[in-house]
C-alpha cells in the first residue's frame, strides 16, 4: 500500500521549492501529508496524552456530566454511539472531548473537568495548534493547487476545535466503529495515536496509509482538496484507539 509524503515543517514554511513541488504533486491526488520537526512542545503533547487517558478512564457518570445535549458536541464530552458519518445510519463507536478557543467570546465557552487537575493543558495545546495551523495555511499560498489564497487569518480566534478521541478496544470485528467519511474541515492536524490505522482514498479510489511516527503530525487539507478518509479495521480492533486532533 502507498504512503503519504513526509516533509519538514521548516522546509514547508520556508517555501523550499523542492518540497513545495513535491507536495503540490501529492496533494492534488490525496490531501494528507506528514510533518516532522514541528514546533509544538513535545512535553505538552505527552502530558496531554496522559490527561486524555485519565479523562476517558473516568466513570461514565462522571464524564457524562460534561455532555451538553443539543450542541452537536461543540464543547465537552460526547459519548459512544452519537456521532454518525454522512449518509450512514449506524453511529461510530467512539467517545470524544471538544475544546475550543478561549479568546473568541462569540463561541460557546469551554468546559473544564473538576475531577482532573491541569485540565488547562488543553488550552495551551490549542494555542500551539492554532499558531501552527496559521503558518501552514500561509504556506499554502506557495502551492500550485486549485485554491491557494492566503486564508491564514481565519485560523486566529476562529472556530477551530481540539478533539481528544478514543476508540475502545473490542474483541471482535465491528464494521461500524468508524465508517468512511468526507472531511470538510479547512485543515485537520492529527497527532499520531498509540497505534497506526488511518487511511485516505485518492482520486483513483485507492486507499493510502496515513500513519506517522512518534513526534510527527499528520496534516489533512480537507476543504482545500476533498478526500475520503476512513479508520482501518483489523480482526480484533480499530487500531487507532486514541488520537488528538485540531480542526
PDB file of C-alpha atoms in Angstrom:
ATOM      1  CA  UNK A   1       0.000   0.000   0.000  1.00  0.00           C
ATOM      2  CA  UNK A   2       1.205   3.526  -0.810  1.00  0.00           C
ATOM      3  CA  UNK A   3       2.008   6.025   1.937  1.00  0.00           C
ATOM      4  CA  UNK A   4       1.514   9.774   2.216  1.00  0.00           C
ATOM      5  CA  UNK A   5       4.525  12.122   1.815  1.00  0.00           C
ATOM      6  CA  UNK A   6       6.599  13.380   4.725  1.00  0.00           C
ATOM      7  CA  UNK A   7       8.169  16.845   4.933  1.00  0.00           C
ATOM      8  CA  UNK A   8       9.951  19.087   7.425  1.00  0.00           C
ATOM      9  CA  UNK A   9       7.889  21.895   8.938  1.00  0.00           C
ATOM     10  CA  UNK A  10      10.825  24.270   8.482  1.00  0.00           C
ATOM     11  CA  UNK A  11      11.072  23.485   4.751  1.00  0.00           C
ATOM     12  CA  UNK A  12       7.314  23.895   4.396  1.00  0.00           C
ATOM     13  CA  UNK A  13       7.104  27.382   5.937  1.00  0.00           C
ATOM     14  CA  UNK A  14      10.345  28.463   4.222  1.00  0.00           C
ATOM     15  CA  UNK A  15       8.743  27.575   0.857  1.00  0.00           C
ATOM     16  CA  UNK A  16      11.580  25.250  -0.127  1.00  0.00           C
ATOM     17  CA  UNK A  17      10.990  24.779  -3.873  1.00  0.00           C
ATOM     18  CA  UNK A  18      11.683  21.041  -3.947  1.00  0.00           C
ATOM     19  CA  UNK A  19       9.315  20.447  -1.026  1.00  0.00           C
ATOM     20  CA  UNK A  20       6.577  22.672  -2.498  1.00  0.00           C
ATOM     21  CA  UNK A  21       6.791  20.919  -5.878  1.00  0.00           C
ATOM     22  CA  UNK A  22       6.736  17.507  -4.170  1.00  0.00           C
ATOM     23  CA  UNK A  23       3.716  18.353  -2.032  1.00  0.00           C
ATOM     24  CA  UNK A  24       1.837  20.060  -4.857  1.00  0.00           C
ATOM     25  CA  UNK A  25       2.032  16.880  -6.909  1.00  0.00           C
ATOM     26  CA  UNK A  26       0.962  14.697  -3.968  1.00  0.00           C
ATOM     27  CA  UNK A  27      -1.819  16.923  -2.612  1.00  0.00           C
ATOM     28  CA  UNK A  28      -3.562  17.130  -5.956  1.00  0.00           C
ATOM     29  CA  UNK A  29      -4.117  13.371  -5.570  1.00  0.00           C
ATOM     30  CA  UNK A  30      -4.654  12.869  -1.837  1.00  0.00           C
ATOM     31  CA  UNK A  31      -4.882  15.668   0.718  1.00  0.00           C
ATOM     32  CA  UNK A  32      -2.737  14.214   3.510  1.00  0.00           C
ATOM     33  CA  UNK A  33       0.935  14.604   4.413  1.00  0.00           C
ATOM     34  CA  UNK A  34       3.167  14.093   7.459  1.00  0.00           C
ATOM     35  CA  UNK A  35       5.037  16.957   9.122  1.00  0.00           C
ATOM     36  CA  UNK A  36       8.172  16.362  11.171  1.00  0.00           C
ATOM     37  CA  UNK A  37      10.399  18.867  13.014  1.00  0.00           C
ATOM     38  CA  UNK A  38       7.211  20.700  14.023  1.00  0.00           C
ATOM     39  CA  UNK A  39       7.202  23.481  16.670  1.00  0.00           C
ATOM     40  CA  UNK A  40       4.619  22.072  19.111  1.00  0.00           C
ATOM     41  CA  UNK A  41       6.110  21.370  22.529  1.00  0.00           C
ATOM     42  CA  UNK A  42       6.666  17.612  22.814  1.00  0.00           C
ATOM     43  CA  UNK A  43       6.351  17.579  26.619  1.00  0.00           C
ATOM     44  CA  UNK A  44       2.995  19.336  26.291  1.00  0.00           C
ATOM     45  CA  UNK A  45       1.856  16.647  23.845  1.00  0.00           C
ATOM     46  CA  UNK A  46       2.900  13.832  26.176  1.00  0.00           C
ATOM     47  CA  UNK A  47       1.252  15.495  29.166  1.00  0.00           C
ATOM     48  CA  UNK A  48      -1.937  15.923  27.155  1.00  0.00           C
ATOM     49  CA  UNK A  49      -1.917  12.256  26.169  1.00  0.00           C
ATOM     50  CA  UNK A  50      -1.651  11.352  29.855  1.00  0.00           C
ATOM     51  CA  UNK A  51      -4.516  13.715  30.666  1.00  0.00           C
ATOM     52  CA  UNK A  52      -6.554  12.220  27.824  1.00  0.00           C
ATOM     53  CA  UNK A  53      -6.109   8.737  29.233  1.00  0.00           C
ATOM     54  CA  UNK A  54      -7.250   9.936  32.642  1.00  0.00           C
ATOM     55  CA  UNK A  55     -10.276  11.594  31.057  1.00  0.00           C
ATOM     56  CA  UNK A  56     -11.526   8.537  29.179  1.00  0.00           C
ATOM     57  CA  UNK A  57     -10.815   6.248  32.138  1.00  0.00           C
ATOM     58  CA  UNK A  58     -13.215   8.222  34.318  1.00  0.00           C
ATOM     59  CA  UNK A  59     -16.520   6.501  35.172  1.00  0.00           C
ATOM     60  CA  UNK A  60     -19.190   7.158  32.568  1.00  0.00           C
ATOM     61  CA  UNK A  61     -21.448   9.008  35.012  1.00  0.00           C
ATOM     62  CA  UNK A  62     -18.602  11.453  35.701  1.00  0.00           C
ATOM     63  CA  UNK A  63     -17.774  12.023  32.025  1.00  0.00           C
ATOM     64  CA  UNK A  64     -21.423  12.346  31.095  1.00  0.00           C
ATOM     65  CA  UNK A  65     -21.836  15.322  33.465  1.00  0.00           C
ATOM     66  CA  UNK A  66     -19.906  17.246  30.819  1.00  0.00           C
ATOM     67  CA  UNK A  67     -22.095  16.199  27.891  1.00  0.00           C
ATOM     68  CA  UNK A  68     -24.205  19.104  26.585  1.00  0.00           C
ATOM     69  CA  UNK A  69     -27.216  17.782  24.590  1.00  0.00           C
ATOM     70  CA  UNK A  70     -28.373  19.796  21.608  1.00  0.00           C
ATOM     71  CA  UNK A  71     -24.948  21.274  20.773  1.00  0.00           C
ATOM     72  CA  UNK A  72     -23.720  18.576  18.350  1.00  0.00           C
ATOM     73  CA  UNK A  73     -20.742  18.040  20.625  1.00  0.00           C
ATOM     74  CA  UNK A  74     -19.433  21.580  20.170  1.00  0.00           C
ATOM     75  CA  UNK A  75     -17.823  21.527  23.614  1.00  0.00           C
ATOM     76  CA  UNK A  76     -17.180  18.987  26.318  1.00  0.00           C
ATOM     77  CA  UNK A  77     -17.818  15.246  26.248  1.00  0.00           C
ATOM     78  CA  UNK A  78     -19.694  13.216  23.631  1.00  0.00           C
ATOM     79  CA  UNK A  79     -20.404   9.538  24.478  1.00  0.00           C
ATOM     80  CA  UNK A  80     -20.252   6.483  22.241  1.00  0.00           C
ATOM     81  CA  UNK A  81     -22.885   5.960  19.588  1.00  0.00           C
ATOM     82  CA  UNK A  82     -23.814   9.578  18.845  1.00  0.00           C
ATOM     83  CA  UNK A  83     -21.629  10.905  16.002  1.00  0.00           C
ATOM     84  CA  UNK A  84     -22.647   9.358  12.682  1.00  0.00           C
ATOM     85  CA  UNK A  85     -20.905   9.728   9.316  1.00  0.00           C
ATOM     86  CA  UNK A  86     -22.808  11.421   6.486  1.00  0.00           C
ATOM     87  CA  UNK A  87     -25.235   9.058   4.734  1.00  0.00           C
ATOM     88  CA  UNK A  88     -24.659   6.367   7.380  1.00  0.00           C
ATOM     89  CA  UNK A  89     -27.332   5.017   9.725  1.00  0.00           C
ATOM     90  CA  UNK A  90     -25.061   3.387  12.315  1.00  0.00           C
ATOM     91  CA  UNK A  91     -23.165   5.687  14.705  1.00  0.00           C
ATOM     92  CA  UNK A  92     -19.401   5.418  15.107  1.00  0.00           C
ATOM     93  CA  UNK A  93     -18.255   3.689  18.276  1.00  0.00           C
ATOM     94  CA  UNK A  94     -16.069   6.396  19.736  1.00  0.00           C
ATOM     95  CA  UNK A  95     -16.156   8.936  22.526  1.00  0.00           C
ATOM     96  CA  UNK A  96     -14.522  12.336  22.355  1.00  0.00           C
ATOM     97  CA  UNK A  97     -13.936  15.688  24.033  1.00  0.00           C
ATOM     98  CA  UNK A  98     -14.018  19.071  22.287  1.00  0.00           C
ATOM     99  CA  UNK A  99     -12.080  22.121  23.461  1.00  0.00           C
ATOM    100  CA  UNK A 100     -12.270  25.420  21.593  1.00  0.00           C
ATOM    101  CA  UNK A 101     -10.953  28.959  21.559  1.00  0.00           C
ATOM    102  CA  UNK A 102     -10.587  30.877  24.806  1.00  0.00           C
ATOM    103  CA  UNK A 103     -10.193  34.217  23.024  1.00  0.00           C
ATOM    104  CA  UNK A 104     -13.265  34.235  20.761  1.00  0.00           C
ATOM    105  CA  UNK A 105     -16.090  35.239  23.109  1.00  0.00           C
ATOM    106  CA  UNK A 106     -18.733  34.758  20.404  1.00  0.00           C
ATOM    107  CA  UNK A 107     -18.310  30.992  20.670  1.00  0.00           C
ATOM    108  CA  UNK A 108     -19.619  28.514  23.227  1.00  0.00           C
ATOM    109  CA  UNK A 109     -17.318  28.559  26.289  1.00  0.00           C
ATOM    110  CA  UNK A 110     -15.154  25.569  27.144  1.00  0.00           C
ATOM    111  CA  UNK A 111     -15.962  23.086  29.871  1.00  0.00           C
ATOM    112  CA  UNK A 112     -13.410  22.005  32.484  1.00  0.00           C
ATOM    113  CA  UNK A 113     -13.465  18.718  34.388  1.00  0.00           C
ATOM    114  CA  UNK A 114     -13.422  19.326  38.127  1.00  0.00           C
ATOM    115  CA  UNK A 115     -12.255  15.765  38.779  1.00  0.00           C
ATOM    116  CA  UNK A 116      -8.960  16.256  36.874  1.00  0.00           C
ATOM    117  CA  UNK A 117      -6.097  18.617  37.604  1.00  0.00           C
ATOM    118  CA  UNK A 118      -4.176  20.590  34.965  1.00  0.00           C
ATOM    119  CA  UNK A 119      -7.082  20.477  32.540  1.00  0.00           C
ATOM    120  CA  UNK A 120      -5.977  23.864  31.193  1.00  0.00           C
ATOM    121  CA  UNK A 121      -3.244  21.936  29.343  1.00  0.00           C
ATOM    122  CA  UNK A 122      -5.825  21.635  26.583  1.00  0.00           C
ATOM    123  CA  UNK A 123      -5.970  25.412  26.221  1.00  0.00           C
ATOM    124  CA  UNK A 124      -2.164  25.552  25.962  1.00  0.00           C
ATOM    125  CA  UNK A 125      -2.109  22.868  23.271  1.00  0.00           C
ATOM    126  CA  UNK A 126      -4.985  24.545  21.432  1.00  0.00           C
ATOM    127  CA  UNK A 127      -2.967  27.777  21.151  1.00  0.00           C
ATOM    128  CA  UNK A 128       0.095  25.952  19.828  1.00  0.00           C
ATOM    129  CA  UNK A 129      -2.039  24.156  17.237  1.00  0.00           C
ATOM    130  CA  UNK A 130      -3.668  27.455  16.264  1.00  0.00           C
ATOM    131  CA  UNK A 131      -0.289  29.064  15.623  1.00  0.00           C
ATOM    132  CA  UNK A 132       0.975  26.089  13.637  1.00  0.00           C
ATOM    133  CA  UNK A 133      -2.243  25.913  11.612  1.00  0.00           C
ATOM    134  CA  UNK A 134      -1.896  29.596  10.751  1.00  0.00           C
ATOM    135  CA  UNK A 135       1.628  29.009   9.447  1.00  0.00           C
ATOM    136  CA  UNK A 136       0.540  26.014   7.366  1.00  0.00           C
ATOM    137  CA  UNK A 137      -2.361  27.926   5.826  1.00  0.00           C
ATOM    138  CA  UNK A 138       0.025  30.740   4.918  1.00  0.00           C
ATOM    139  CA  UNK A 139       2.395  28.205   3.327  1.00  0.00           C
ATOM    140  CA  UNK A 140      -0.420  27.026   1.040  1.00  0.00           C
ATOM    141  CA  UNK A 141      -0.094  30.292  -0.905  1.00  0.00           C
ATOM    142  CA  UNK A 142       3.080  28.808  -2.418  1.00  0.00           C
ATOM    143  CA  UNK A 143       1.322  25.685  -3.739  1.00  0.00           C
ATOM    144  CA  UNK A 144       0.167  25.247  -7.306  1.00  0.00           C
ATOM    145  CA  UNK A 145      -3.215  23.830  -6.293  1.00  0.00           C
ATOM    146  CA  UNK A 146      -6.761  24.816  -7.182  1.00  0.00           C
ATOM    147  CA  UNK A 147      -7.187  27.010  -4.101  1.00  0.00           C
ATOM    148  CA  UNK A 148      -4.124  28.738  -2.718  1.00  0.00           C
ATOM    149  CA  UNK A 149      -5.211  32.187  -1.499  1.00  0.00           C
ATOM    150  CA  UNK A 150      -3.821  33.498   1.789  1.00  0.00           C
ATOM    151  CA  UNK A 151      -6.503  32.494   4.290  1.00  0.00           C
ATOM    152  CA  UNK A 152      -4.256  32.145   7.322  1.00  0.00           C
ATOM    153  CA  UNK A 153      -6.020  34.910   9.275  1.00  0.00           C
ATOM    154  CA  UNK A 154      -9.135  32.749   9.600  1.00  0.00           C
ATOM    155  CA  UNK A 155      -7.231  30.403  11.932  1.00  0.00           C
ATOM    156  CA  UNK A 156      -6.711  33.134  14.526  1.00  0.00           C
ATOM    157  CA  UNK A 157      -9.548  33.446  17.069  1.00  0.00           C
ATOM    158  CA  UNK A 158     -11.587  31.227  14.772  1.00  0.00           C
ATOM    159  CA  UNK A 159     -13.983  28.350  15.304  1.00  0.00           C
ATOM    160  CA  UNK A 160     -11.357  25.608  15.434  1.00  0.00           C
ATOM    161  CA  UNK A 161     -11.739  22.611  17.746  1.00  0.00           C
ATOM    162  CA  UNK A 162      -9.232  20.497  19.637  1.00  0.00           C
ATOM    163  CA  UNK A 163     -10.633  16.943  19.721  1.00  0.00           C
ATOM    164  CA  UNK A 164      -9.489  14.216  22.094  1.00  0.00           C
ATOM    165  CA  UNK A 165     -10.843  10.967  20.695  1.00  0.00           C
ATOM    166  CA  UNK A 166     -10.995   7.405  21.998  1.00  0.00           C
ATOM    167  CA  UNK A 167     -11.937   4.273  20.092  1.00  0.00           C
ATOM    168  CA  UNK A 168     -12.488   1.444  22.581  1.00  0.00           C
ATOM    169  CA  UNK A 169     -10.722  -1.886  22.262  1.00  0.00           C
ATOM    170  CA  UNK A 170     -13.032  -4.712  21.185  1.00  0.00           C
ATOM    171  CA  UNK A 171     -12.692  -8.476  20.948  1.00  0.00           C
ATOM    172  CA  UNK A 172     -14.452  -8.941  17.622  1.00  0.00           C
ATOM    173  CA  UNK A 173     -14.910  -7.072  14.361  1.00  0.00           C
ATOM    174  CA  UNK A 174     -17.417  -4.220  14.416  1.00  0.00           C
ATOM    175  CA  UNK A 175     -17.686  -2.775  10.889  1.00  0.00           C
ATOM    176  CA  UNK A 176     -19.377   0.380  12.146  1.00  0.00           C
ATOM    177  CA  UNK A 177     -16.792   1.655  14.617  1.00  0.00           C
ATOM    178  CA  UNK A 178     -15.572   4.432  12.283  1.00  0.00           C
ATOM    179  CA  UNK A 179     -17.076   4.476   8.813  1.00  0.00           C
ATOM    180  CA  UNK A 180     -15.545   6.111   5.749  1.00  0.00           C
ATOM    181  CA  UNK A 181     -16.477   9.789   5.567  1.00  0.00           C
ATOM    182  CA  UNK A 182     -15.664  13.106   3.902  1.00  0.00           C
ATOM    183  CA  UNK A 183     -13.557  15.535   5.908  1.00  0.00           C
ATOM    184  CA  UNK A 184     -14.821  19.031   5.101  1.00  0.00           C
ATOM    185  CA  UNK A 185     -12.797  20.988   7.662  1.00  0.00           C
ATOM    186  CA  UNK A 186     -10.408  23.539   6.203  1.00  0.00           C
ATOM    187  CA  UNK A 187      -7.426  21.649   7.601  1.00  0.00           C
ATOM    188  CA  UNK A 188      -7.049  18.987  10.291  1.00  0.00           C
ATOM    189  CA  UNK A 189      -3.854  18.379  12.249  1.00  0.00           C
ATOM    190  CA  UNK A 190      -3.536  14.968  13.883  1.00  0.00           C
ATOM    191  CA  UNK A 191      -1.028  13.835  16.469  1.00  0.00           C
ATOM    192  CA  UNK A 192      -0.419  10.115  15.981  1.00  0.00           C
ATOM    193  CA  UNK A 193      -2.263   7.873  18.423  1.00  0.00           C
ATOM    194  CA  UNK A 194      -0.859   4.829  20.153  1.00  0.00           C
ATOM    195  CA  UNK A 195      -1.461   2.663  17.076  1.00  0.00           C
ATOM    196  CA  UNK A 196      -1.487   3.194  13.315  1.00  0.00           C
ATOM    197  CA  UNK A 197      -4.550   2.733  11.137  1.00  0.00           C
ATOM    198  CA  UNK A 198      -5.826   5.847   9.320  1.00  0.00           C
ATOM    199  CA  UNK A 199      -6.286   5.644   5.545  1.00  0.00           C
ATOM    200  CA  UNK A 200      -7.380   8.122   2.854  1.00  0.00           C
ATOM    201  CA  UNK A 201      -8.785   7.489  -0.594  1.00  0.00           C
ATOM    202  CA  UNK A 202      -7.047   9.046  -3.604  1.00  0.00           C
ATOM    203  CA  UNK A 203      -8.732  10.243  -6.804  1.00  0.00           C
ATOM    204  CA  UNK A 204      -8.395   6.796  -8.375  1.00  0.00           C
ATOM    205  CA  UNK A 205     -10.175   5.161  -5.436  1.00  0.00           C
ATOM    206  CA  UNK A 206      -7.067   3.585  -3.895  1.00  0.00           C
ATOM    207  CA  UNK A 207      -6.634   3.570  -0.104  1.00  0.00           C
ATOM    208  CA  UNK A 208      -3.399   5.213   1.101  1.00  0.00           C
ATOM    209  CA  UNK A 209      -1.835   4.680   4.547  1.00  0.00           C
ATOM    210  CA  UNK A 210      -1.879   7.881   6.639  1.00  0.00           C
ATOM    211  CA  UNK A 211       0.345   6.945   9.555  1.00  0.00           C
ATOM    212  CA  UNK A 212       3.108   8.842  11.292  1.00  0.00           C
ATOM    213  CA  UNK A 213       5.900   8.184  13.772  1.00  0.00           C
ATOM    214  CA  UNK A 214       6.195   9.486  17.298  1.00  0.00           C
ATOM    215  CA  UNK A 215       6.857  13.239  17.286  1.00  0.00           C
ATOM    216  CA  UNK A 216       5.223  13.791  13.895  1.00  0.00           C
ATOM    217  CA  UNK A 217       1.897  15.351  12.888  1.00  0.00           C
ATOM    218  CA  UNK A 218      -0.431  14.456  10.018  1.00  0.00           C
ATOM    219  CA  UNK A 219      -1.989  17.343   8.083  1.00  0.00           C
ATOM    220  CA  UNK A 220      -5.216  16.848   6.113  1.00  0.00           C
ATOM    221  CA  UNK A 221      -6.053  19.771   3.857  1.00  0.00           C
ATOM    222  CA  UNK A 222      -9.716  18.678   3.822  1.00  0.00           C
ATOM    223  CA  UNK A 223     -11.701  21.506   2.271  1.00  0.00           C
ATOM    224  CA  UNK A 224      -8.744  22.525   0.087  1.00  0.00           C
ATOM    225  CA  UNK A 225      -8.536  19.073  -1.518  1.00  0.00           C
ATOM    226  CA  UNK A 226     -11.612  16.920  -0.849  1.00  0.00           C
ATOM    227  CA  UNK A 227     -10.658  13.381   0.048  1.00  0.00           C
ATOM    228  CA  UNK A 228     -12.386  10.445   1.701  1.00  0.00           C
ATOM    229  CA  UNK A 229     -10.942   9.023   4.871  1.00  0.00           C
ATOM    230  CA  UNK A 230     -11.629   6.020   6.989  1.00  0.00           C
ATOM    231  CA  UNK A 231     -10.187   4.311  10.034  1.00  0.00           C
ATOM    232  CA  UNK A 232      -8.667   0.974   9.073  1.00  0.00           C
ATOM    233  CA  UNK A 233     -10.035  -2.016  10.977  1.00  0.00           C
ATOM    234  CA  UNK A 234      -8.417  -5.342  11.869  1.00  0.00           C
ATOM    235  CA  UNK A 235      -9.851  -8.632  13.044  1.00  0.00           C
ATOM    236  CA  UNK A 236      -9.549  -7.518  16.657  1.00  0.00           C
ATOM    237  CA  UNK A 237      -9.989  -3.803  16.997  1.00  0.00           C
ATOM    238  CA  UNK A 238      -9.761  -0.407  15.394  1.00  0.00           C
ATOM    239  CA  UNK A 239      -6.058   0.224  15.620  1.00  0.00           C
ATOM    240  CA  UNK A 240      -6.089   3.963  16.206  1.00  0.00           C
ATOM    241  CA  UNK A 241      -7.577   3.977  19.678  1.00  0.00           C
ATOM    242  CA  UNK A 242      -6.675   7.466  20.822  1.00  0.00           C
ATOM    243  CA  UNK A 243      -5.837  10.477  18.740  1.00  0.00           C
ATOM    244  CA  UNK A 244      -5.525  14.197  19.322  1.00  0.00           C
ATOM    245  CA  UNK A 245      -6.994  16.325  16.550  1.00  0.00           C
ATOM    246  CA  UNK A 246      -7.167  20.020  15.880  1.00  0.00           C
ATOM    247  CA  UNK A 247      -9.746  21.138  13.324  1.00  0.00           C
TER     248      UNK A 247
END
